[in-house]
Amino acid sequence: MKRVIFSIFIVLLPLLSAAQLSGTIKGFYGQKIYLLKTVEALSGTYDKLDSAQIGKDGSFSFRSEPEAGFYYLKIEDRYTPYFHDKKCDKPLTLKTPEDLNNKLIPVEVDYPCSSTNFEYLYEAAMFQDSAIADFIQRNPAPKKDTLFPKNLREFNDSLTSVLTESHNSYPQLKEELIFKVTSLKLLSGASRDSVKKSIFQSDPIKPESADYLSLFLQVYNRDTDHFLLVNKSRYTDSLIVYSGFKAVVNLFLTDSLFERRELAELALITKLHFNELPNVKPSRKKTLLKQAIEDAETPVIKRIASSILDDMTHLKKWSKAPAISLYDTSGNAVTLDQFKGSYVYIQFWTTWNDAAVEDLIFMNQIHSKYKNKIAFLSISGDRNQEDFYSFVQNHNYPWQIIHYNKKFSLLERYSVRSFPMYFLVDPDGKLALSPAYEPNRMIGYFDAIINSGEDGVKDFEIIRDYKED
C-alpha cells in the first residue's frame, strides 16, 4: 500500500549566523518562546535550537539567527510554523489568539517583509498537497501499484506551475520542490530506477523532509514487500534466529535490494513505524526497536527508533504514569509518589470550563465513599492563577486541588489538549485507565476497586474485566 506523507513546513536548517532573530507578542509575558527544528518527519522529532524569555512589553530576542528556511516557534503548547527570510532584518510580530484559553487557536506570524509573498507560498503549498490528495481520490489506480491515468501528466504540469514562480524566489525550497514533482512524475509513469539513481544513489538520506520520505516509500515500498514475500524463510530466520534488526538490514544489503546501509535501515524503520513487517507483533516490534537503538549505524535511525518506542509506551495502559511534582495553595509539595498504595483519579480541569466544574461538584458528592482506596487529585490548567485561587477559596473541596504552575511540560507529558481530562493510576504508579472517563461514568470502576480483594480477585483484574453498561 502506497503511503504519501504530506507536509508544508519541513525544511529546517541549522543555526550559524551571529545576528539575532527577534519579535513581539502580547499576552505571554514571562513565558519562553522556542525555536524548533525538525530532525525527522517520520515520527515527528524536534530539536530545540534556541529559546528566549518574553518581556513585559511582549518583546523577545533569540541569541542567534537561523539560516533561511522553515522552522517552528513554540509558545506554551502552541506550535507555529515559521519561514525565516535572512533578507529581512525587521522584527517579527506574532498575533495573539483572541481566546488564550482555547489551545486550538494558533499563534499567527505577521511577516514584516513581503508578507503577501509568504501568504501566497503558504496557500500554494496547502493547495498543492490538497490537490494531489483530491486527484488520487478521484482517479484511483485500478490495481495496487499500477499507474495512474496519463492525464496526470497534464495535471502535474498545471499544478507545479502554480508553485514554480514562488519557489524559485527561495533557493532553499528547490530541493523540496524536486521531491514533490518527482513524486507526481512517478504516479504518471516515470521510471523508479531513474529516480533511485538521481535521488537516492549517493545523496545522504533526508528523514527531516516529509516529501523525501514520501518519495522514498513510493520508490522502494513495492520492491521491499516483494522481497519479503519471496524470501520469507530467510527473512524469518533473520528476524527470529539471528540478531533481528541488524540481520534484516544485512539481508536487504546482501541481495542488493538497497545499495547503501542507511537506505536499508530507513526502509526497515519505516516498515516498523507503519506496522507493515510480516510476523511482527507489538512485543517483537519493541525488541526490534531496542535493537535498532543499539545496532543502527545511522544516528538519525537510532533517534527514530527511540521516538517510535516512546510513542508505543507513552500513556499506554499499565505503563508508568508520568511524574507529577507541584505545590498546593499552602506551598506544600505534591507528588504522584506520595499516593503510592492507593488508586489516584487525576483530573485536569479549568475554572472556565463548565463541564469540569460540574465534574468537581459530582466528585465532591462521591469522595467520602471512595476516599479510603482512591485518592482524587485535581490539577488546574488556568492561565490566570488568580482565577484558580479565587475558585479554591470559595469551594472547600476535601482533596488535593492544585495549579499546574505554568509547567507546560506536565500537560505535554499527559497529552492534555483540552479540558477536562482524566487518568486513573493504580497503587503501583501505573496507568490503569488512560485516559479515564469523567467521574459519573467511573462509578462502576470505583465500586469494583473498593470491593476488590473479595474472593481473591485482584484490583487489576477487575479494572481489566469491568465493562461499562
Short mmCIF file of C-alpha atoms in Angstrom, two decimals:
data_model
loop_
_atom_site.label_atom_id
_atom_site.label_comp_id
_atom_site.label_asym_id
_atom_site.label_seq_id
_atom_site.Cartn_x
_atom_site.Cartn_y
_atom_site.Cartn_z
CA MET A 1 0.00 0.00 0.00
CA LYS A 2 1.40 3.33 -1.00
CA ARG A 3 1.79 5.88 1.75
CA VAL A 4 2.14 9.56 1.00
CA ILE A 5 3.33 11.92 3.69
CA PHE A 6 2.21 15.49 3.02
CA SER A 7 3.85 18.44 4.70
CA ILE A 8 4.34 22.13 4.31
CA PHE A 9 6.80 23.40 6.83
CA ILE A 10 9.59 20.83 6.96
CA VAL A 11 12.83 22.32 5.56
CA LEU A 12 14.76 23.30 8.65
CA LEU A 13 18.40 24.32 8.66
CA PRO A 14 20.98 24.83 11.45
CA LEU A 15 21.83 27.99 13.29
CA LEU A 16 25.01 29.63 12.06
CA SER A 17 24.72 33.40 11.93
CA ALA A 18 25.66 35.74 14.77
CA ALA A 19 22.74 38.09 14.04
CA GLN A 20 19.60 37.88 16.19
CA LEU A 21 16.05 36.84 15.43
CA SER A 22 13.63 38.97 17.44
CA GLY A 23 9.97 39.97 17.61
CA THR A 24 6.97 40.76 19.80
CA ILE A 25 3.82 39.04 21.03
CA LYS A 26 1.30 40.28 23.58
CA GLY A 27 -0.29 38.23 26.36
CA PHE A 28 2.58 35.84 27.08
CA TYR A 29 4.74 37.90 29.49
CA GLY A 30 7.23 35.73 31.36
CA GLN A 31 6.79 32.73 29.09
CA LYS A 32 9.53 31.21 26.96
CA ILE A 33 9.44 31.04 23.20
CA TYR A 34 11.37 28.24 21.50
CA LEU A 35 12.84 27.89 18.02
CA LEU A 36 12.45 24.28 16.86
CA LYS A 37 13.94 22.26 14.03
CA THR A 38 12.51 19.02 12.66
CA VAL A 39 15.05 16.20 13.00
CA GLU A 40 12.93 13.52 11.37
CA ALA A 41 9.41 13.74 9.98
CA LEU A 42 8.51 10.06 10.32
CA SER A 43 7.58 10.20 14.00
CA GLY A 44 7.91 13.97 14.40
CA THR A 45 11.06 14.61 16.42
CA TYR A 46 12.21 18.18 17.04
CA ASP A 47 15.40 19.77 18.29
CA LYS A 48 15.23 22.94 20.38
CA LEU A 49 17.67 25.30 18.69
CA ASP A 50 17.19 28.35 20.86
CA SER A 51 14.90 29.92 23.46
CA ALA A 52 14.07 33.42 24.66
CA GLN A 53 12.12 34.99 27.51
CA ILE A 54 9.15 37.16 26.57
CA GLY A 55 9.37 40.56 28.29
CA LYS A 56 6.71 42.80 29.82
CA ASP A 57 6.37 44.70 26.55
CA GLY A 58 5.97 41.38 24.68
CA SER A 59 9.43 41.53 23.11
CA PHE A 60 11.75 38.56 22.69
CA SER A 61 15.15 38.06 21.11
CA PHE A 62 16.93 34.81 20.31
CA ARG A 63 20.67 34.66 20.76
CA SER A 64 21.33 33.97 17.09
CA GLU A 65 19.72 33.97 13.67
CA PRO A 66 18.89 30.74 11.80
CA GLU A 67 19.63 30.08 8.18
CA ALA A 68 16.81 30.71 5.73
CA GLY A 69 14.11 28.03 5.77
CA PHE A 70 11.14 26.67 7.69
CA TYR A 71 11.05 26.33 11.47
CA TYR A 72 8.53 26.11 14.29
CA LEU A 73 8.05 28.68 17.04
CA LYS A 74 6.67 27.18 20.24
CA ILE A 75 4.93 29.25 22.93
CA GLU A 76 3.40 27.33 25.83
CA ASP A 77 2.00 24.30 23.98
CA ARG A 78 1.25 26.07 20.70
CA TYR A 79 3.40 25.25 17.65
CA THR A 80 3.56 27.90 14.92
CA PRO A 81 5.17 27.21 11.52
CA TYR A 82 7.56 29.99 10.60
CA PHE A 83 9.55 30.79 7.46
CA HIS A 84 12.78 32.69 8.12
CA ASP A 85 13.97 35.08 5.43
CA LYS A 86 17.54 36.25 6.00
CA LYS A 87 16.95 39.17 3.63
CA CYS A 88 14.51 40.66 6.13
CA ASP A 89 16.11 42.35 9.17
CA LYS A 90 12.88 43.62 10.77
CA PRO A 91 11.46 42.12 13.99
CA LEU A 92 8.58 39.64 13.75
CA THR A 93 5.11 40.41 15.01
CA LEU A 94 3.22 37.38 16.32
CA LYS A 95 -0.57 37.68 16.50
CA THR A 96 -2.01 36.79 19.92
CA PRO A 97 -5.05 34.44 19.75
CA GLU A 98 -8.31 36.12 20.68
CA ASP A 99 -9.05 33.39 23.23
CA LEU A 100 -5.86 32.40 25.05
CA ASN A 101 -7.67 29.55 26.83
CA ASN A 102 -8.54 27.89 23.53
CA LYS A 103 -5.47 25.87 22.57
CA LEU A 104 -6.89 25.17 19.12
CA ILE A 105 -6.49 28.81 18.06
CA PRO A 106 -2.92 29.13 16.74
CA VAL A 107 -0.46 31.97 17.05
CA GLU A 108 -0.01 33.53 13.61
CA VAL A 109 3.07 35.24 12.16
CA ASP A 110 2.72 38.71 10.67
CA TYR A 111 5.75 38.85 8.39
CA PRO A 112 7.36 42.33 8.26
CA CYS A 113 8.80 41.80 4.78
CA SER A 114 6.95 40.54 1.69
CA SER A 115 4.06 39.27 3.74
CA THR A 116 1.93 38.85 0.64
CA ASN A 117 4.51 36.52 -0.92
CA PHE A 118 4.73 34.40 2.21
CA GLU A 119 0.96 34.10 2.44
CA TYR A 120 0.92 33.04 -1.19
CA LEU A 121 3.66 30.49 -0.55
CA TYR A 122 1.70 29.02 2.36
CA GLU A 123 -1.57 28.90 0.43
CA ALA A 124 0.13 27.45 -2.65
CA ALA A 125 1.71 24.67 -0.62
CA MET A 126 -1.65 23.94 1.00
CA PHE A 127 -3.24 23.90 -2.44
CA GLN A 128 -0.65 21.52 -3.83
CA ASP A 129 -0.97 18.93 -1.07
CA SER A 130 -4.77 19.01 -1.05
CA ALA A 131 -4.94 18.92 -4.86
CA ILE A 132 -2.70 15.84 -5.05
CA ALA A 133 -4.78 14.02 -2.45
CA ASP A 134 -8.01 15.03 -4.18
CA PHE A 135 -6.75 13.88 -7.59
CA ILE A 136 -5.68 10.47 -6.27
CA GLN A 137 -9.05 10.05 -4.55
CA ARG A 138 -10.94 10.90 -7.75
CA ASN A 139 -8.65 8.85 -10.02
CA PRO A 140 -7.80 5.66 -8.15
CA ALA A 141 -5.42 3.21 -9.77
CA PRO A 142 -7.40 0.11 -10.87
CA LYS A 143 -4.98 -2.26 -9.11
CA LYS A 144 -2.38 -1.96 -6.41
CA ASP A 145 0.84 -0.32 -7.67
CA THR A 146 -0.46 0.22 -11.22
CA LEU A 147 -0.01 3.59 -12.87
CA PHE A 148 -2.48 6.43 -12.60
CA PRO A 149 -4.13 7.74 -15.78
CA LYS A 150 -1.96 9.57 -18.26
CA ASN A 151 -3.91 12.79 -17.74
CA LEU A 152 -1.95 13.09 -14.50
CA ARG A 153 0.92 14.43 -16.64
CA GLU A 154 -1.17 17.47 -17.58
CA PHE A 155 -2.35 17.76 -14.02
CA ASN A 156 1.28 17.70 -12.81
CA ASP A 157 2.30 20.47 -15.19
CA SER A 158 -0.52 22.80 -14.21
CA LEU A 159 -0.08 22.07 -10.51
CA THR A 160 3.68 22.58 -10.31
CA SER A 161 3.50 25.77 -12.37
CA VAL A 162 1.43 27.28 -9.55
CA LEU A 163 4.42 26.94 -7.21
CA THR A 164 7.36 27.41 -9.54
CA GLU A 165 7.48 31.21 -9.56
CA SER A 166 7.19 31.46 -5.80
CA HIS A 167 9.63 28.64 -5.09
CA ASN A 168 12.26 30.00 -7.43
CA SER A 169 12.41 33.10 -5.27
CA TYR A 170 13.67 30.92 -2.40
CA PRO A 171 16.56 28.62 -3.45
CA GLN A 172 16.31 26.55 -0.25
CA LEU A 173 12.89 25.30 -1.41
CA LYS A 174 14.05 23.92 -4.75
CA GLU A 175 15.06 20.55 -3.28
CA GLU A 176 11.64 20.09 -1.70
CA LEU A 177 10.03 21.03 -5.00
CA ILE A 178 12.12 18.34 -6.73
CA PHE A 179 10.79 15.72 -4.29
CA LYS A 180 7.19 16.79 -4.90
CA VAL A 181 7.50 16.94 -8.69
CA THR A 182 9.37 13.61 -8.86
CA SER A 183 6.64 12.01 -6.76
CA LEU A 184 4.00 13.23 -9.20
CA LYS A 185 6.00 12.04 -12.19
CA LEU A 186 6.26 8.58 -10.67
CA LEU A 187 2.49 8.40 -10.45
CA SER A 188 2.24 9.21 -14.16
CA GLY A 189 4.77 6.63 -15.33
CA ALA A 190 8.34 7.79 -14.65
CA SER A 191 10.95 5.06 -14.10
CA ARG A 192 11.62 4.18 -10.47
CA ASP A 193 15.15 3.08 -11.39
CA SER A 194 15.96 6.52 -12.74
CA VAL A 195 14.67 8.10 -9.52
CA LYS A 196 16.84 5.74 -7.47
CA LYS A 197 19.91 6.93 -9.37
CA SER A 198 19.07 10.63 -9.32
CA ILE A 199 17.77 10.98 -5.76
CA PHE A 200 18.83 8.03 -3.60
CA GLN A 201 22.03 6.53 -5.01
CA SER A 202 24.61 8.83 -3.45
CA ASP A 203 23.00 11.70 -1.52
CA PRO A 204 22.62 11.43 2.27
CA ILE A 205 19.17 10.43 3.48
CA LYS A 206 16.88 13.32 4.48
CA PRO A 207 14.42 11.98 7.05
CA GLU A 208 13.71 15.54 8.21
CA SER A 209 11.78 16.03 4.95
CA ALA A 210 8.30 14.50 4.74
CA ASP A 211 8.38 14.88 0.96
CA TYR A 212 11.63 12.92 0.82
CA LEU A 213 10.12 10.13 2.95
CA SER A 214 7.01 10.04 0.80
CA LEU A 215 9.12 9.72 -2.35
CA PHE A 216 11.30 7.06 -0.71
CA LEU A 217 8.23 4.94 0.06
CA GLN A 218 6.94 5.35 -3.48
CA VAL A 219 10.23 4.13 -4.94
CA TYR A 220 11.12 1.30 -2.56
CA ASN A 221 7.97 0.09 -0.79
CA ARG A 222 6.76 -2.27 -3.51
CA ASP A 223 10.22 -3.79 -4.00
CA THR A 224 10.60 -4.30 -0.26
CA ASP A 225 7.21 -6.02 0.04
CA HIS A 226 8.02 -8.29 -2.89
CA PHE A 227 11.44 -9.12 -1.44
CA LEU A 228 9.97 -10.08 1.94
CA LEU A 229 7.39 -12.30 0.24
CA VAL A 230 9.87 -14.11 -2.00
CA ASN A 231 12.46 -14.51 0.78
CA LYS A 232 10.02 -15.41 3.53
CA SER A 233 12.12 -18.15 5.15
CA ARG A 234 15.36 -16.14 5.05
CA TYR A 235 13.55 -13.13 6.46
CA THR A 236 12.05 -15.24 9.27
CA ASP A 237 15.49 -16.62 10.15
CA SER A 238 16.95 -13.10 10.21
CA LEU A 239 14.09 -11.93 12.38
CA ILE A 240 13.95 -14.75 14.90
CA VAL A 241 17.12 -16.87 14.77
CA TYR A 242 19.70 -14.14 14.32
CA SER A 243 20.06 -10.61 15.70
CA GLY A 244 16.80 -9.16 14.39
CA PHE A 245 17.18 -5.57 13.18
CA LYS A 246 20.81 -5.84 12.07
CA ALA A 247 20.25 -9.23 10.42
CA VAL A 248 17.29 -7.98 8.34
CA VAL A 249 19.29 -4.93 7.24
CA ASN A 250 22.14 -7.21 6.19
CA LEU A 251 19.66 -9.37 4.29
CA PHE A 252 18.47 -6.30 2.37
CA LEU A 253 22.09 -5.44 1.52
CA THR A 254 23.14 -8.98 0.58
CA ASP A 255 20.50 -9.20 -2.14
CA SER A 256 21.21 -5.65 -3.38
CA LEU A 257 17.69 -4.52 -2.59
CA PHE A 258 19.47 -1.42 -1.27
CA GLU A 259 22.97 -0.38 -2.22
CA ARG A 260 23.58 1.62 0.95
CA ARG A 261 23.13 0.67 4.59
CA GLU A 262 21.41 3.91 5.58
CA LEU A 263 18.71 3.29 2.93
CA ALA A 264 18.21 -0.29 4.16
CA GLU A 265 17.93 0.96 7.75
CA LEU A 266 15.47 3.66 6.68
CA ALA A 267 13.33 1.09 4.83
CA LEU A 268 13.22 -1.21 7.86
CA ILE A 269 12.41 1.56 10.34
CA THR A 270 9.57 2.88 8.14
CA LYS A 271 8.14 -0.65 7.93
CA LEU A 272 8.27 -0.84 11.72
CA HIS A 273 6.66 2.59 12.06
CA PHE A 274 3.73 1.69 9.80
CA ASN A 275 3.39 -1.84 11.25
CA GLU A 276 3.97 -3.41 7.84
CA LEU A 277 6.58 -6.05 8.71
CA PRO A 278 5.31 -9.65 8.50
CA ASN A 279 5.34 -11.73 11.70
CA VAL A 280 5.98 -8.73 13.93
CA LYS A 281 3.64 -8.36 16.89
CA PRO A 282 3.93 -5.46 19.38
CA SER A 283 6.34 -7.33 21.68
CA ARG A 284 8.68 -8.19 18.79
CA LYS A 285 8.35 -4.66 17.44
CA LYS A 286 9.63 -3.31 20.76
CA THR A 287 12.55 -5.74 20.63
CA LEU A 288 13.45 -4.68 17.08
CA LEU A 289 13.28 -1.01 18.03
CA LYS A 290 15.57 -1.58 21.00
CA GLN A 291 17.97 -3.42 18.68
CA ALA A 292 17.81 -0.50 16.23
CA ILE A 293 18.76 1.91 19.01
CA GLU A 294 21.80 -0.27 19.75
CA ASP A 295 22.81 -1.57 16.31
CA ALA A 296 21.77 1.00 13.68
CA GLU A 297 24.80 2.69 12.12
CA THR A 298 22.87 5.79 11.04
CA PRO A 299 22.44 8.16 14.03
CA VAL A 300 19.07 9.53 12.93
CA ILE A 301 17.70 5.97 12.61
CA LYS A 302 18.56 5.46 16.29
CA ARG A 303 16.56 8.60 17.12
CA ILE A 304 13.60 7.48 15.02
CA ALA A 305 13.61 4.07 16.72
CA SER A 306 13.76 5.71 20.15
CA SER A 307 10.87 8.04 19.27
CA ILE A 308 8.67 5.19 17.96
CA LEU A 309 9.42 3.16 21.08
CA ASP A 310 8.48 6.10 23.30
CA ASP A 311 5.21 6.51 21.40
CA MET A 312 4.41 2.83 21.91
CA THR A 313 4.73 3.08 25.68
CA HIS A 314 3.71 6.70 26.36
CA LEU A 315 0.45 6.87 28.32
CA LYS A 316 -0.35 3.28 27.42
CA LYS A 317 -2.40 1.21 29.85
CA TRP A 318 -0.22 -0.30 32.60
CA SER A 319 2.75 1.88 31.67
CA LYS A 320 4.31 4.08 34.36
CA ALA A 321 2.34 7.28 34.89
CA PRO A 322 4.33 10.46 34.13
CA ALA A 323 5.73 12.12 37.24
CA ILE A 324 3.87 14.97 38.91
CA SER A 325 5.67 17.45 41.13
CA LEU A 326 3.72 20.60 42.05
CA TYR A 327 2.69 22.65 45.10
CA ASP A 328 -0.65 23.19 46.80
CA THR A 329 -2.08 26.56 47.79
CA SER A 330 -0.19 26.42 51.11
CA GLY A 331 3.16 25.85 49.40
CA ASN A 332 3.42 22.16 50.29
CA ALA A 333 4.93 19.79 47.73
CA VAL A 334 2.52 17.43 45.97
CA THR A 335 3.92 14.48 44.04
CA LEU A 336 2.36 11.41 42.49
CA ASP A 337 4.69 9.19 44.51
CA GLN A 338 3.10 10.24 47.79
CA PHE A 339 -0.11 8.49 46.71
CA LYS A 340 1.55 5.09 46.23
CA GLY A 341 -0.53 2.31 47.72
CA SER A 342 -3.78 3.94 46.59
CA TYR A 343 -5.50 4.43 43.30
CA VAL A 344 -5.31 8.04 42.09
CA TYR A 345 -8.03 9.59 39.97
CA ILE A 346 -6.36 12.54 38.22
CA GLN A 347 -8.42 15.37 36.80
CA PHE A 348 -7.03 18.11 34.56
CA TRP A 349 -9.55 20.96 34.66
CA THR A 350 -10.05 24.75 34.47
CA THR A 351 -12.37 27.16 36.24
CA TRP A 352 -13.75 28.45 32.94
CA ASN A 353 -14.83 25.01 31.69
CA ASP A 354 -18.42 24.34 32.83
CA ALA A 355 -18.15 20.58 32.31
CA ALA A 356 -15.04 20.42 34.51
CA VAL A 357 -16.69 22.44 37.29
CA GLU A 358 -19.77 20.19 37.18
CA ASP A 359 -17.46 17.18 37.48
CA LEU A 360 -15.88 18.74 40.58
CA ILE A 361 -19.33 19.02 42.16
CA PHE A 362 -20.03 15.37 41.39
CA MET A 363 -16.62 14.30 42.71
CA ASN A 364 -17.40 16.12 45.96
CA GLN A 365 -20.58 14.10 46.30
CA ILE A 366 -18.83 10.73 45.92
CA HIS A 367 -15.46 11.46 47.54
CA SER A 368 -16.32 10.21 51.04
CA LYS A 369 -17.46 6.84 49.70
CA TYR A 370 -14.22 6.07 47.85
CA LYS A 371 -11.55 8.07 49.68
CA ASN A 372 -10.11 5.11 51.60
CA LYS A 373 -8.96 3.40 48.44
CA ILE A 374 -8.99 6.13 45.77
CA ALA A 375 -7.25 9.49 46.09
CA PHE A 376 -8.59 12.36 43.99
CA LEU A 377 -6.12 14.86 42.50
CA SER A 378 -7.40 17.86 40.54
CA ILE A 379 -4.83 19.88 38.56
CA SER A 380 -5.96 23.26 37.24
CA GLY A 381 -4.73 24.41 33.85
CA ASP A 382 -5.94 28.01 34.25
CA ARG A 383 -3.64 30.54 32.59
CA ASN A 384 -4.57 33.09 35.25
CA GLN A 385 -3.62 31.73 38.67
CA GLU A 386 -5.80 34.34 40.38
CA ASP A 387 -8.89 32.70 38.86
CA PHE A 388 -7.75 29.40 40.35
CA TYR A 389 -7.01 30.79 43.82
CA SER A 390 -10.32 32.62 43.92
CA PHE A 391 -12.18 29.44 42.97
CA VAL A 392 -10.40 27.32 45.59
CA GLN A 393 -11.09 29.87 48.34
CA ASN A 394 -14.80 29.79 47.51
CA HIS A 395 -15.05 25.99 47.32
CA ASN A 396 -13.87 23.81 50.17
CA TYR A 397 -13.26 20.51 48.41
CA PRO A 398 -11.72 17.81 50.65
CA TRP A 399 -8.98 16.57 48.29
CA GLN A 400 -5.85 17.96 46.67
CA ILE A 401 -6.69 20.71 44.18
CA ILE A 402 -3.56 22.31 42.77
CA HIS A 403 -2.40 24.54 39.91
CA TYR A 404 -0.08 23.34 37.14
CA ASN A 405 2.08 26.43 37.79
CA LYS A 406 2.82 27.05 34.10
CA LYS A 407 4.50 23.65 33.81
CA PHE A 408 3.55 23.06 30.21
CA SER A 409 5.85 20.04 30.17
CA LEU A 410 3.41 18.33 32.56
CA LEU A 411 0.49 18.98 30.21
CA GLU A 412 2.58 17.65 27.34
CA ARG A 413 3.58 14.51 29.25
CA TYR A 414 -0.11 13.76 29.81
CA SER A 415 -1.05 14.93 26.27
CA VAL A 416 -3.62 17.38 27.67
CA ARG A 417 -5.05 19.24 24.69
CA SER A 418 -8.49 20.02 26.11
CA PHE A 419 -10.26 20.16 29.46
CA PRO A 420 -11.40 18.25 31.38
CA MET A 421 -9.21 15.15 31.00
CA TYR A 422 -8.87 12.20 33.37
CA PHE A 423 -6.49 9.36 34.24
CA LEU A 424 -6.65 6.51 36.75
CA VAL A 425 -3.34 5.45 38.30
CA ASP A 426 -3.03 2.15 40.18
CA PRO A 427 -1.33 1.68 43.60
CA ASP A 428 2.00 0.90 41.88
CA GLY A 429 2.01 4.16 39.91
CA LYS A 430 0.89 2.60 36.62
CA LEU A 431 -1.88 3.85 34.35
CA ALA A 432 -4.92 1.65 34.93
CA LEU A 433 -7.10 3.75 32.60
CA SER A 434 -5.53 6.12 30.09
CA PRO A 435 -7.48 8.23 29.57
CA ALA A 436 -10.16 7.55 32.17
CA TYR A 437 -13.81 8.58 31.96
CA GLU A 438 -15.49 11.57 33.59
CA PRO A 439 -16.47 10.81 37.21
CA ASN A 440 -20.16 10.00 36.63
CA ARG A 441 -19.06 7.21 34.25
CA MET A 442 -16.40 5.92 36.67
CA ILE A 443 -18.79 4.72 39.41
CA GLY A 444 -18.68 1.12 38.21
CA TYR A 445 -14.88 1.16 38.22
CA PHE A 446 -14.74 2.83 41.63
CA ASP A 447 -17.17 0.29 43.10
CA ALA A 448 -15.09 -2.53 41.63
CA ILE A 449 -11.97 -1.12 43.24
CA ILE A 450 -13.39 -0.71 46.76
CA ASN A 451 -14.88 -4.20 46.56
CA SER A 452 -11.68 -5.77 45.21
CA GLY A 453 -9.91 -8.35 47.30
CA GLU A 454 -13.11 -10.31 47.83
CA ASP A 455 -12.92 -13.90 46.53
CA GLY A 456 -9.21 -13.38 45.85
CA VAL A 457 -9.83 -11.17 42.82
CA LYS A 458 -7.05 -8.65 42.25
CA ASP A 459 -7.58 -4.96 41.56
CA PHE A 460 -6.07 -5.01 38.09
CA GLU A 461 -8.27 -7.96 37.05
CA ILE A 462 -11.40 -6.03 37.99
CA ILE A 463 -10.23 -2.94 36.10
CA ARG A 464 -9.29 -5.11 33.13
CA ASP A 465 -12.54 -7.08 33.04
CA TYR A 466 -15.02 -4.39 34.05
CA LYS A 467 -17.34 -3.45 31.18
CA GLU A 468 -19.40 -0.31 31.24
CA ASP A 469 -23.14 -0.81 30.97
#
